CSV table of C-alpha atoms in Angstrom, one decimal:
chain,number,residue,atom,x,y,z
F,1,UNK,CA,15.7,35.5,40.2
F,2,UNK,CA,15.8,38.6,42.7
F,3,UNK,CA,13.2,41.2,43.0
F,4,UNK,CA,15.0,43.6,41.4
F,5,UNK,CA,16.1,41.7,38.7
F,6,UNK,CA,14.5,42.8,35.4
F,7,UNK,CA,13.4,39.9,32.4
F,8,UNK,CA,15.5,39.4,30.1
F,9,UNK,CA,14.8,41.8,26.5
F,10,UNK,CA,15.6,41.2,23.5
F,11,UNK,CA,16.8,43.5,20.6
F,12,UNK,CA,15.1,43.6,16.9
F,13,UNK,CA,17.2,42.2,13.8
F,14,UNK,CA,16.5,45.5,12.2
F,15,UNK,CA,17.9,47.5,15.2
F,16,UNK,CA,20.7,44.7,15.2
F,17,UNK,CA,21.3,45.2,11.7
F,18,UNK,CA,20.9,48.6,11.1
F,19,UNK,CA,23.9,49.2,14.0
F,20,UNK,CA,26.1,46.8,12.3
F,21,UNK,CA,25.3,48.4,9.4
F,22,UNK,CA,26.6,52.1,10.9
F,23,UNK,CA,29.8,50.7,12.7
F,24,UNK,CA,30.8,49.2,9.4
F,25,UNK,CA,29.8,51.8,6.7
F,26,UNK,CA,27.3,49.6,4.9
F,27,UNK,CA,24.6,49.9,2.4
F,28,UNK,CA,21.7,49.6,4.4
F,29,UNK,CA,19.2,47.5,2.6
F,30,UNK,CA,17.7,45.9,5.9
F,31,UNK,CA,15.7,48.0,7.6
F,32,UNK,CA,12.5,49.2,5.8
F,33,UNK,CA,12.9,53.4,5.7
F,34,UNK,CA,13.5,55.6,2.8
F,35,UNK,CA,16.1,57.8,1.9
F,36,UNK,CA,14.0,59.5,-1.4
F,37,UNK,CA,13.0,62.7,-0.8
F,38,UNK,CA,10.1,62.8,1.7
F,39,UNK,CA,6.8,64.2,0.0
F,40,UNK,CA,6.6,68.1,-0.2
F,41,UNK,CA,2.7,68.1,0.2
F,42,UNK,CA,2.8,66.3,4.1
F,43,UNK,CA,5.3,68.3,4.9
F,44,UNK,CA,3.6,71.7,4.2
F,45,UNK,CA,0.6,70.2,5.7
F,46,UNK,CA,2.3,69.1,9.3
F,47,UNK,CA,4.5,72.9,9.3
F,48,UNK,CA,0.8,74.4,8.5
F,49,UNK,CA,-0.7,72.2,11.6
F,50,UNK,CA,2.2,72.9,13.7
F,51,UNK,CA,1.6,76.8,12.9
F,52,UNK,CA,-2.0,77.4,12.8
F,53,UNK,CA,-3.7,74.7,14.6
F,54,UNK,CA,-3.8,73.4,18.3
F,55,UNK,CA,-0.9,71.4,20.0
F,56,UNK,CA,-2.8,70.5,22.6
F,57,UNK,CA,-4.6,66.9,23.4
F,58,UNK,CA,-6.8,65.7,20.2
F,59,UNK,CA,-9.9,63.6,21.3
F,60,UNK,CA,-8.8,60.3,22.8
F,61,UNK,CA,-10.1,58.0,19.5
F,62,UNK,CA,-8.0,60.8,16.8
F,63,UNK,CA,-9.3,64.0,15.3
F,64,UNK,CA,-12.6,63.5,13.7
F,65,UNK,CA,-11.4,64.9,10.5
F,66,UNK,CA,-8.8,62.5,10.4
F,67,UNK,CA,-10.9,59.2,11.3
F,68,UNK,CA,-13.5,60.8,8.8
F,69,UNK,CA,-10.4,61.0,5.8
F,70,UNK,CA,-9.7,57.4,7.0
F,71,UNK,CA,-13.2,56.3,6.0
F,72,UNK,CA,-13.0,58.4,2.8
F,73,UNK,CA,-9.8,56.8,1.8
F,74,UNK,CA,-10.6,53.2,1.9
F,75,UNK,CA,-13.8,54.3,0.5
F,76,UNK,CA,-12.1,55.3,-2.6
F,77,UNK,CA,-8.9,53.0,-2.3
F,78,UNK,CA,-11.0,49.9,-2.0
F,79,UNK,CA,-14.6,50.2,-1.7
F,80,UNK,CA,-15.1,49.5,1.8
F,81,UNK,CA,-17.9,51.3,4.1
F,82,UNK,CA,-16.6,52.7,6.9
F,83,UNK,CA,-17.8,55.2,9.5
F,84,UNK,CA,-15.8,57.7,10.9
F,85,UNK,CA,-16.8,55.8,14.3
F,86,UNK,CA,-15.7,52.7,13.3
F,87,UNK,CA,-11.8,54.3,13.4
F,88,UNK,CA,-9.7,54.5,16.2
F,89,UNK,CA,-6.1,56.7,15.6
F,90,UNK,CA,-3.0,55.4,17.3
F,91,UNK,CA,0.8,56.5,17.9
F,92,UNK,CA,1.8,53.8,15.0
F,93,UNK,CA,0.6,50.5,13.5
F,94,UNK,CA,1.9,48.8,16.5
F,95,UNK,CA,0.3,50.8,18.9
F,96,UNK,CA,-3.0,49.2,16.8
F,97,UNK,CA,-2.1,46.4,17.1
F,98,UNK,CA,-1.1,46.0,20.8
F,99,UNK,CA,-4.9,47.8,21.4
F,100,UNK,CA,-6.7,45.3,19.6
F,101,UNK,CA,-4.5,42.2,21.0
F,102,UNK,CA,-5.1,43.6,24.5
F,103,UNK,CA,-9.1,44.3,23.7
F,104,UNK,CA,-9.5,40.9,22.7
F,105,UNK,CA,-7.3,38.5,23.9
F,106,UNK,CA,-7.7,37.0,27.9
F,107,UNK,CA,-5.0,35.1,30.1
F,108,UNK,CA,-4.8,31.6,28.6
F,109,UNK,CA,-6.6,32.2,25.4
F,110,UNK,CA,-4.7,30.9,21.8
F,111,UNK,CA,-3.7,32.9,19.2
F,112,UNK,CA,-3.3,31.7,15.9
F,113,UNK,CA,0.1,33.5,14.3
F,114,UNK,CA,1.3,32.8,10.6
F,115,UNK,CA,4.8,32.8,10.3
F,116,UNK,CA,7.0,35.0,8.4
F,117,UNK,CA,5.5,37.3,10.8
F,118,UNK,CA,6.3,41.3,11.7
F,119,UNK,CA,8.4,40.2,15.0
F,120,UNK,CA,6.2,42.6,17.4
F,121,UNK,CA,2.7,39.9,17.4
F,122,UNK,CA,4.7,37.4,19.6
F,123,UNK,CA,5.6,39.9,22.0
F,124,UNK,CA,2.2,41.5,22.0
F,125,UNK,CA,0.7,38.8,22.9
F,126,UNK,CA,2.8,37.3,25.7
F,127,UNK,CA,1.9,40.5,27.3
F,128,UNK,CA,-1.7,39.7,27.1
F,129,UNK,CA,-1.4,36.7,28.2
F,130,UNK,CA,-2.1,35.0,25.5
F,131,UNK,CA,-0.8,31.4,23.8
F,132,UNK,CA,0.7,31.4,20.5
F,133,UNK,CA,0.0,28.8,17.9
F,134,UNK,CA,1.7,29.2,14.9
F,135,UNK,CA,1.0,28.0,11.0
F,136,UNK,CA,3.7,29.0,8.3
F,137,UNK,CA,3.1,30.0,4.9
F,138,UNK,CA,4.5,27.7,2.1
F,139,UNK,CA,7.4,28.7,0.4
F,140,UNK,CA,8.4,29.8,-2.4
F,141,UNK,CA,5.0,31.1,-3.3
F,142,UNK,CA,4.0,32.1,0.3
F,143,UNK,CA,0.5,30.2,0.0
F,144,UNK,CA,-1.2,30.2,3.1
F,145,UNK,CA,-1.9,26.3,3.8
F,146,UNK,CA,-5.4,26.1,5.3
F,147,UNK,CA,-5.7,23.1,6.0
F,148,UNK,CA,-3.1,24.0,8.6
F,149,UNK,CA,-4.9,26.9,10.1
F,150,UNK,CA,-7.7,24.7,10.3
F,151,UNK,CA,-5.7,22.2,12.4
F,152,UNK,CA,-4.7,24.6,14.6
F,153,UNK,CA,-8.2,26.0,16.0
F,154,UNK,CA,-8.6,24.4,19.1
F,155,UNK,CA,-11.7,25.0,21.8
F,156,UNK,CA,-9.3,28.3,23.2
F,157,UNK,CA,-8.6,29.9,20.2
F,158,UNK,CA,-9.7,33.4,20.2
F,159,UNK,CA,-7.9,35.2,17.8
F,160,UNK,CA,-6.1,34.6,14.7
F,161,UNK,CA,-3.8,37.7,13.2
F,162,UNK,CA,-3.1,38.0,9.5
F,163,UNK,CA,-0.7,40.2,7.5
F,164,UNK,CA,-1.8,41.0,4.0
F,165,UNK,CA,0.3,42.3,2.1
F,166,UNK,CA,3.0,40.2,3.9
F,167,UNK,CA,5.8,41.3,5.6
F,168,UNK,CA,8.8,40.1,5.0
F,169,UNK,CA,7.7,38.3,1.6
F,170,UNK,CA,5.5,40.7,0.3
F,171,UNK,CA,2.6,38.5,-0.7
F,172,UNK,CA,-1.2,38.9,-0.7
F,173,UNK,CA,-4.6,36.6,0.5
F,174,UNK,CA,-6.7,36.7,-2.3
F,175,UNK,CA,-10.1,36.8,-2.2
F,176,UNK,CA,-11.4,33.0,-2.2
F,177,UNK,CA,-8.8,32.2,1.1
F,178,UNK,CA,-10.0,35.2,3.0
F,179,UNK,CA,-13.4,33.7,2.2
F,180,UNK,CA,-12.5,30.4,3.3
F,181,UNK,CA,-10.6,31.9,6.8
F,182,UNK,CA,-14.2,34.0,7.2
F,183,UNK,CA,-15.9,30.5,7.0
F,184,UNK,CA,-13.4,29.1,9.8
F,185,UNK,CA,-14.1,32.3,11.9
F,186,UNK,CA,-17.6,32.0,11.5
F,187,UNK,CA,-17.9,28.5,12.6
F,188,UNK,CA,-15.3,28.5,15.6
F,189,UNK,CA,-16.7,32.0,16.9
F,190,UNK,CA,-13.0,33.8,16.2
F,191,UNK,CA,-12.0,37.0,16.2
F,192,UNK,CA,-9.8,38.0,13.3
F,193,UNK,CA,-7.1,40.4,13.3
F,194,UNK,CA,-5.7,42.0,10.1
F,195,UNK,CA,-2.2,44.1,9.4
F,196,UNK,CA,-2.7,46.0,6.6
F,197,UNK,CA,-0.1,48.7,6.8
F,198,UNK,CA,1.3,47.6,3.2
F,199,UNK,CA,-1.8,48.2,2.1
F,200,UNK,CA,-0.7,51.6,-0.1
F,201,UNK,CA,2.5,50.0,-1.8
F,202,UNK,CA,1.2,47.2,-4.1
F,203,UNK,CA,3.2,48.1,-6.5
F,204,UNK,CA,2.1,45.1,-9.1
F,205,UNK,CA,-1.3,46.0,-9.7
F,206,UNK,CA,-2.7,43.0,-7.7
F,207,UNK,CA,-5.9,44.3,-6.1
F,208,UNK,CA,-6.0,44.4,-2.1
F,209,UNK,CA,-8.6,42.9,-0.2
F,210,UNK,CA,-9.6,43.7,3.3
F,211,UNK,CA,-10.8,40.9,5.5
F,212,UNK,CA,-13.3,44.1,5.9
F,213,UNK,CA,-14.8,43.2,2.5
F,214,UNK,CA,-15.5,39.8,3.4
F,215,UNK,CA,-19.6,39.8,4.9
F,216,UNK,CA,-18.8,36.4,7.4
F,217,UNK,CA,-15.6,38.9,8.8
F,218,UNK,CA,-16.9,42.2,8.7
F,219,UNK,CA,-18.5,42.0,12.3
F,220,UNK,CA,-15.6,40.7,13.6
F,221,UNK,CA,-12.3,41.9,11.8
F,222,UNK,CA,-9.7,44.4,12.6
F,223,UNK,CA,-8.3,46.3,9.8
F,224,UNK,CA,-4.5,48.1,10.9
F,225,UNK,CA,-3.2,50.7,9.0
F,226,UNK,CA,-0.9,53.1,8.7
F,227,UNK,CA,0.0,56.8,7.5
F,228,UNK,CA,3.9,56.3,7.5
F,229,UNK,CA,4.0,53.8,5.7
F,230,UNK,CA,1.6,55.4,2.7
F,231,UNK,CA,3.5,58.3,2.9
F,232,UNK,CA,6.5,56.7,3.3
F,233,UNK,CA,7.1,58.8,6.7
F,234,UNK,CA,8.2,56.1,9.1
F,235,UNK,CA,8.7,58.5,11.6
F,236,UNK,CA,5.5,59.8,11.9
F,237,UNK,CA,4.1,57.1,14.2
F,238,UNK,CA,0.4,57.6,12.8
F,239,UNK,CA,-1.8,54.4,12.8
F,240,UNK,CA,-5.3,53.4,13.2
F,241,UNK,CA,-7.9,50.5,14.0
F,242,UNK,CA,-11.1,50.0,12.0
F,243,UNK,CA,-14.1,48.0,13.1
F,244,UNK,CA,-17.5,47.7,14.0
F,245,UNK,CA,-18.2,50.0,16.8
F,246,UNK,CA,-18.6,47.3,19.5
F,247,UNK,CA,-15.0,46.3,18.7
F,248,UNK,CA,-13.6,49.5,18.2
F,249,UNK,CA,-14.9,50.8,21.6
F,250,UNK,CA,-13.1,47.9,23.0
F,251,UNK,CA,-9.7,48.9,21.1
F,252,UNK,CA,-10.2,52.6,22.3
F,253,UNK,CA,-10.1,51.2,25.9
F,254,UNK,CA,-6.7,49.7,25.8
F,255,UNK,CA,-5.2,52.5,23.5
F,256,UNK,CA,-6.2,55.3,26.6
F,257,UNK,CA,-4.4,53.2,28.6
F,258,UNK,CA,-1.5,53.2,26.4
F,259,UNK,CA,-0.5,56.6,24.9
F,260,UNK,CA,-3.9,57.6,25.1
F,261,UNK,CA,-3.7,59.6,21.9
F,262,UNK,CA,-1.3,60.7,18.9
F,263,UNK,CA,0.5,63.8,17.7
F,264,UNK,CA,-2.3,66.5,17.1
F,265,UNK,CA,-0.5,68.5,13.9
F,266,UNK,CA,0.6,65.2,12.6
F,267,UNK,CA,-2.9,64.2,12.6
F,268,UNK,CA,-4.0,66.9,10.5
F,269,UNK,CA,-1.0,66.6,8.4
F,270,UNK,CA,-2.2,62.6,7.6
F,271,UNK,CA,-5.3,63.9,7.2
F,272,UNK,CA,-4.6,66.4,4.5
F,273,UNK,CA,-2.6,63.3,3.0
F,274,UNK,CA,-5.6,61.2,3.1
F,275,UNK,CA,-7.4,63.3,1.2
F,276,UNK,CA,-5.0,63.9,-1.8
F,277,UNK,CA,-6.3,63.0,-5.3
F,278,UNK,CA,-6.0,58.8,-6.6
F,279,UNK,CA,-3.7,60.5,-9.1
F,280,UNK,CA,-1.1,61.4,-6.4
F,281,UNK,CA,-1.3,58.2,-4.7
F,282,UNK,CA,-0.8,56.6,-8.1
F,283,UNK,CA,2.4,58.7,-8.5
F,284,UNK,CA,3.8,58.1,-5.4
F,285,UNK,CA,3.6,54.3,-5.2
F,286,UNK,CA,5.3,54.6,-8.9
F,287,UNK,CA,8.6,56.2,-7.4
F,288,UNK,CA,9.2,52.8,-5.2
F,289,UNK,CA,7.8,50.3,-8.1
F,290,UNK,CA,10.7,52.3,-10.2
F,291,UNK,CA,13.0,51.6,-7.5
F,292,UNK,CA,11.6,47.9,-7.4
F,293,UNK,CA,12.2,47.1,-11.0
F,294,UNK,CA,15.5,48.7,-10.8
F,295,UNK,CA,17.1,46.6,-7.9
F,296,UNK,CA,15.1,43.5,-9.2
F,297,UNK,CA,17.1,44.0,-12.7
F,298,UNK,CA,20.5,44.5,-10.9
F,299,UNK,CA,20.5,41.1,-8.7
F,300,UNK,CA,18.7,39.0,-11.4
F,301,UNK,CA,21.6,39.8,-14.0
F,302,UNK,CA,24.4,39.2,-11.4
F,303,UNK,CA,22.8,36.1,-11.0
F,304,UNK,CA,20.1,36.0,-8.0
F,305,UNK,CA,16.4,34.3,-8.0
F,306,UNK,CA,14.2,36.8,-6.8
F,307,UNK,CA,10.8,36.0,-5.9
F,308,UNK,CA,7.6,37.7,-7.0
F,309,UNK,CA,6.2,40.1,-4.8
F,310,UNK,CA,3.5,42.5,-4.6
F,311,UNK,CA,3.3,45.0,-1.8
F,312,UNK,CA,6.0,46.2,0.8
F,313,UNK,CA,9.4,48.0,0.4
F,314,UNK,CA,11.5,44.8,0.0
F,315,UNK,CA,12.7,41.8,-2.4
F,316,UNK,CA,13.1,38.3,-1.7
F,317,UNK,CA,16.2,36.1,-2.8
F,318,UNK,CA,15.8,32.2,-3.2
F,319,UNK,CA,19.4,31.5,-2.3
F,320,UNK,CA,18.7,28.0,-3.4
F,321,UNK,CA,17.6,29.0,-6.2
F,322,UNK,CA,20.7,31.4,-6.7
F,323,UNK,CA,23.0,28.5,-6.2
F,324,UNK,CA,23.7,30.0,-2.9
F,325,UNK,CA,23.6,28.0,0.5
F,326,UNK,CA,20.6,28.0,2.6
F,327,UNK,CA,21.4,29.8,5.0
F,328,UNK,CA,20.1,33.0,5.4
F,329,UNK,CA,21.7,34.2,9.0
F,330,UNK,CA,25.4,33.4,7.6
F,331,UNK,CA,24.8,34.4,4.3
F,332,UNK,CA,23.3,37.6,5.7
F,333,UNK,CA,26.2,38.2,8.0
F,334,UNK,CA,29.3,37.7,5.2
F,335,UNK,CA,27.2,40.0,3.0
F,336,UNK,CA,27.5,43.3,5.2
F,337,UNK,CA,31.2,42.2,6.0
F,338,UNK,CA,32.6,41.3,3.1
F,339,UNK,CA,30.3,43.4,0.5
F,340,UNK,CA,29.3,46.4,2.5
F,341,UNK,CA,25.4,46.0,2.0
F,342,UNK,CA,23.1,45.0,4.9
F,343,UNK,CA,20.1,42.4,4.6
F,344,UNK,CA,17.8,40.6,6.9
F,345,UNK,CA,17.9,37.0,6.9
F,346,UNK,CA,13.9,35.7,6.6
F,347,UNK,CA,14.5,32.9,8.6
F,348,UNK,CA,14.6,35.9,12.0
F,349,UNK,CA,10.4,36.6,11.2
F,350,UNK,CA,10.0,33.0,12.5
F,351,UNK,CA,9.8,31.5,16.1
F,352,UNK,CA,10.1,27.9,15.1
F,353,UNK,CA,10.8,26.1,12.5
F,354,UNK,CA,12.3,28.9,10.3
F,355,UNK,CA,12.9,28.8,6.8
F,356,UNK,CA,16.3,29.5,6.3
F,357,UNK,CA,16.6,29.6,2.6
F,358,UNK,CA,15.4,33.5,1.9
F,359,UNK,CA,17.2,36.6,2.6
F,360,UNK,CA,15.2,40.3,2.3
F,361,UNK,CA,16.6,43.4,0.6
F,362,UNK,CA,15.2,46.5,0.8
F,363,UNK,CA,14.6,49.0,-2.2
F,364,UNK,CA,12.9,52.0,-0.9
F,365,UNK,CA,16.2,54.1,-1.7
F,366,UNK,CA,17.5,56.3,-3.7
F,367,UNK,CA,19.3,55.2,-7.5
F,368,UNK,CA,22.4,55.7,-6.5
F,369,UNK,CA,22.1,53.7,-3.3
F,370,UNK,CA,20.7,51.0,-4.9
F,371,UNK,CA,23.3,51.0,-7.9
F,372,UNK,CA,26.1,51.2,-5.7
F,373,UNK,CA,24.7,48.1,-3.6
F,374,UNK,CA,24.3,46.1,-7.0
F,375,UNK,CA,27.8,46.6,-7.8
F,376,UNK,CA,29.0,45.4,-4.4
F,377,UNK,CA,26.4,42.5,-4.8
F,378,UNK,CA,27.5,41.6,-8.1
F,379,UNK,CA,31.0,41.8,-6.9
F,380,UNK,CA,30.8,39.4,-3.8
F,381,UNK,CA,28.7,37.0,-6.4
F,382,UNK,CA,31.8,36.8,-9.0
């Protein structure tokens, strides 16, 4: 390889997808963004920030008023205590996430991934130096198989990285098996890292709990989150990092480093959000569970096994189970060829070993979008 030669990249399967999707005029149920009208309150609230308050640099670790709504939030949301010091505000999730991977993982160290998994933690932690061990959920109910994780702690494991609620599948770690993955922690000395954008669209009722709740993780877990996707404004590119203050200092190192800081009126504008009544929150999530039950409706009478999920934007088809063949990537690609409606095969959140029997739809659209991708759906079925 010559000096000037760069690595080899490669693209996402939503990017992949979502072009595809373009070039051929397809219903785009792949990649997670709304098309529902955007909420009216954040929107008055950024054009207010953009008017009336500064543009210029925020403080490094986010506005305080934001980091302090952040603490109020999941103070309300799910009875955790947090300090406005124990937040750090990033440009995205991601951005989180690649802080905290960078603050706590060292050349050489493992990392314990659970596949499905969001397709950025493998990257991430290449780039840190890191070496990935990975543990898969157990389909079809997504269980996460601790004996497994167990197995997989070795004498360089430093880290291990959750996602609760899942993405792609939607589910979420109960209680008792964050319990038992505290215990592991506690007794191999791990770190504990937690995505928890989905966090605002549990749409089922099924309560969330934060690794943050737990008393053997609380001095040593990362909670992620993320304004775009409880406002469903993807764009906005407004995350954060809670922890104890040793661990968030750590994270604010690497994130000045990165972008340094985030959007100033977009800040306010989350904040504002933030601090909305329950009752709106409540409201909100019910215009995606409405969009939920309808698409769930539609492909179970043409004939499709979804799966139960709780949180997220998307649904899961057993193809298996639909008397379909098991194979997500082909199925995936005839679908947006011959029936006009973009998916994401499951099997592309793996690195090994991938289940290929699932494929993800997306239902965080409008009715009509939806309705028109059930016809075509129930069309390509008959």
């Amino acid at each position: 390889m010559a000096k000037t030669d760069l690595p080899a990249g490669t693209t996402t399967i939503f990017e992949v997808m979502s072009r595809l999707s373009a070039q051929l005029g397809a219903i785009n149920l792949g990649q997670g963004f709304p098309d529902m009208t955007e909420p009216p309150e954040l929107i008055a609230a950024a054009q207010r920030a953009l008017a009336e308050r500064s543009n210029q640099y925020p403080p490094m670790r986010g506005l305080p008023e934001l980091r302090s709504a952040i603490a109020d939030y999941y103070a309300r949301q799910q009875g955790l205590v947090v300090a406005a010091e124990d937040v750090v505000v990033t440009s995205g999730a991601t951005e989180a996430l690649a802080a905290s991977i960078l603050a706590r993982v060292r050349p050489g160290d493992e990392v314990i991934l659970i596949q499905p998994l969001y397709d950025a933690y493998l990257p991430l932690v290449g780039r840190a130096g890191g070496i990935p061990r990975l543990v898969s959920l157990t389909p079809p109910d997504w269980t996460l198989p601790l004996g497994q994780l167990e197995a997989a702690i070795t004498a360089r494991t430093r880290l291990i990285i959750l996602n609760t609620p899942n993405n792609p599948v939607g589910t979420v770690l109960p209680r008792k098996v964050l319990e038992a993955v505290g215990e592991l922690c506690q007794r191999h000395d791990l770190f504990l890292l937690c995505d928890e954008v989905w966090e605002g669209m549990i749409l089922d009722g099924t309560p969330h709990v934060s690794p943050l709740a737990i008393p053997a993780l609380q001095d040593r877990a990362v909670k992620v989150g993320s304004a775009g996707k409880i406002f469903s404004m993807t764009g906005w590119k407004v995350g954060w990092a809670v922890a104890t203050p040793r661990i968030a200092s750590a994270i604010a190192q690497a994130h000045q480093f990165i972008t340094f800081t985030t959007a100033t009126p977009l800040q306010w504008a989350a904040a504002e959000g933030l601090m909305l009544p329950d009752a709106w929150h409540a409201r909100h999530r019910a215009r995606y569970a409405a969009g939920k039950a309808r698409l769930v409706a539609g492909l179970t009478a043409a004939g499709f096994h979804i799966l139960p999920a709780s949180g997220t934007w998307f649904v899961t088809v057993d193809l298996a189970a639909s008397d379909l063949p098991a194979d997500d990537a082909a199925l995936a690609e005839r679908l947006i060829r011959e029936a006009g409606v973009a998916s994401i095969p499951v099997s592309a959140f793996y690195a090994s070993e991938p289940e290929t029997g699932y494929l993800r739809l997306c239902f965080a659209k409008q009715p009509e979008t939806l309705d028109r991708a059930i016809e075509r759906l129930t069309a390509f079925r008959a």
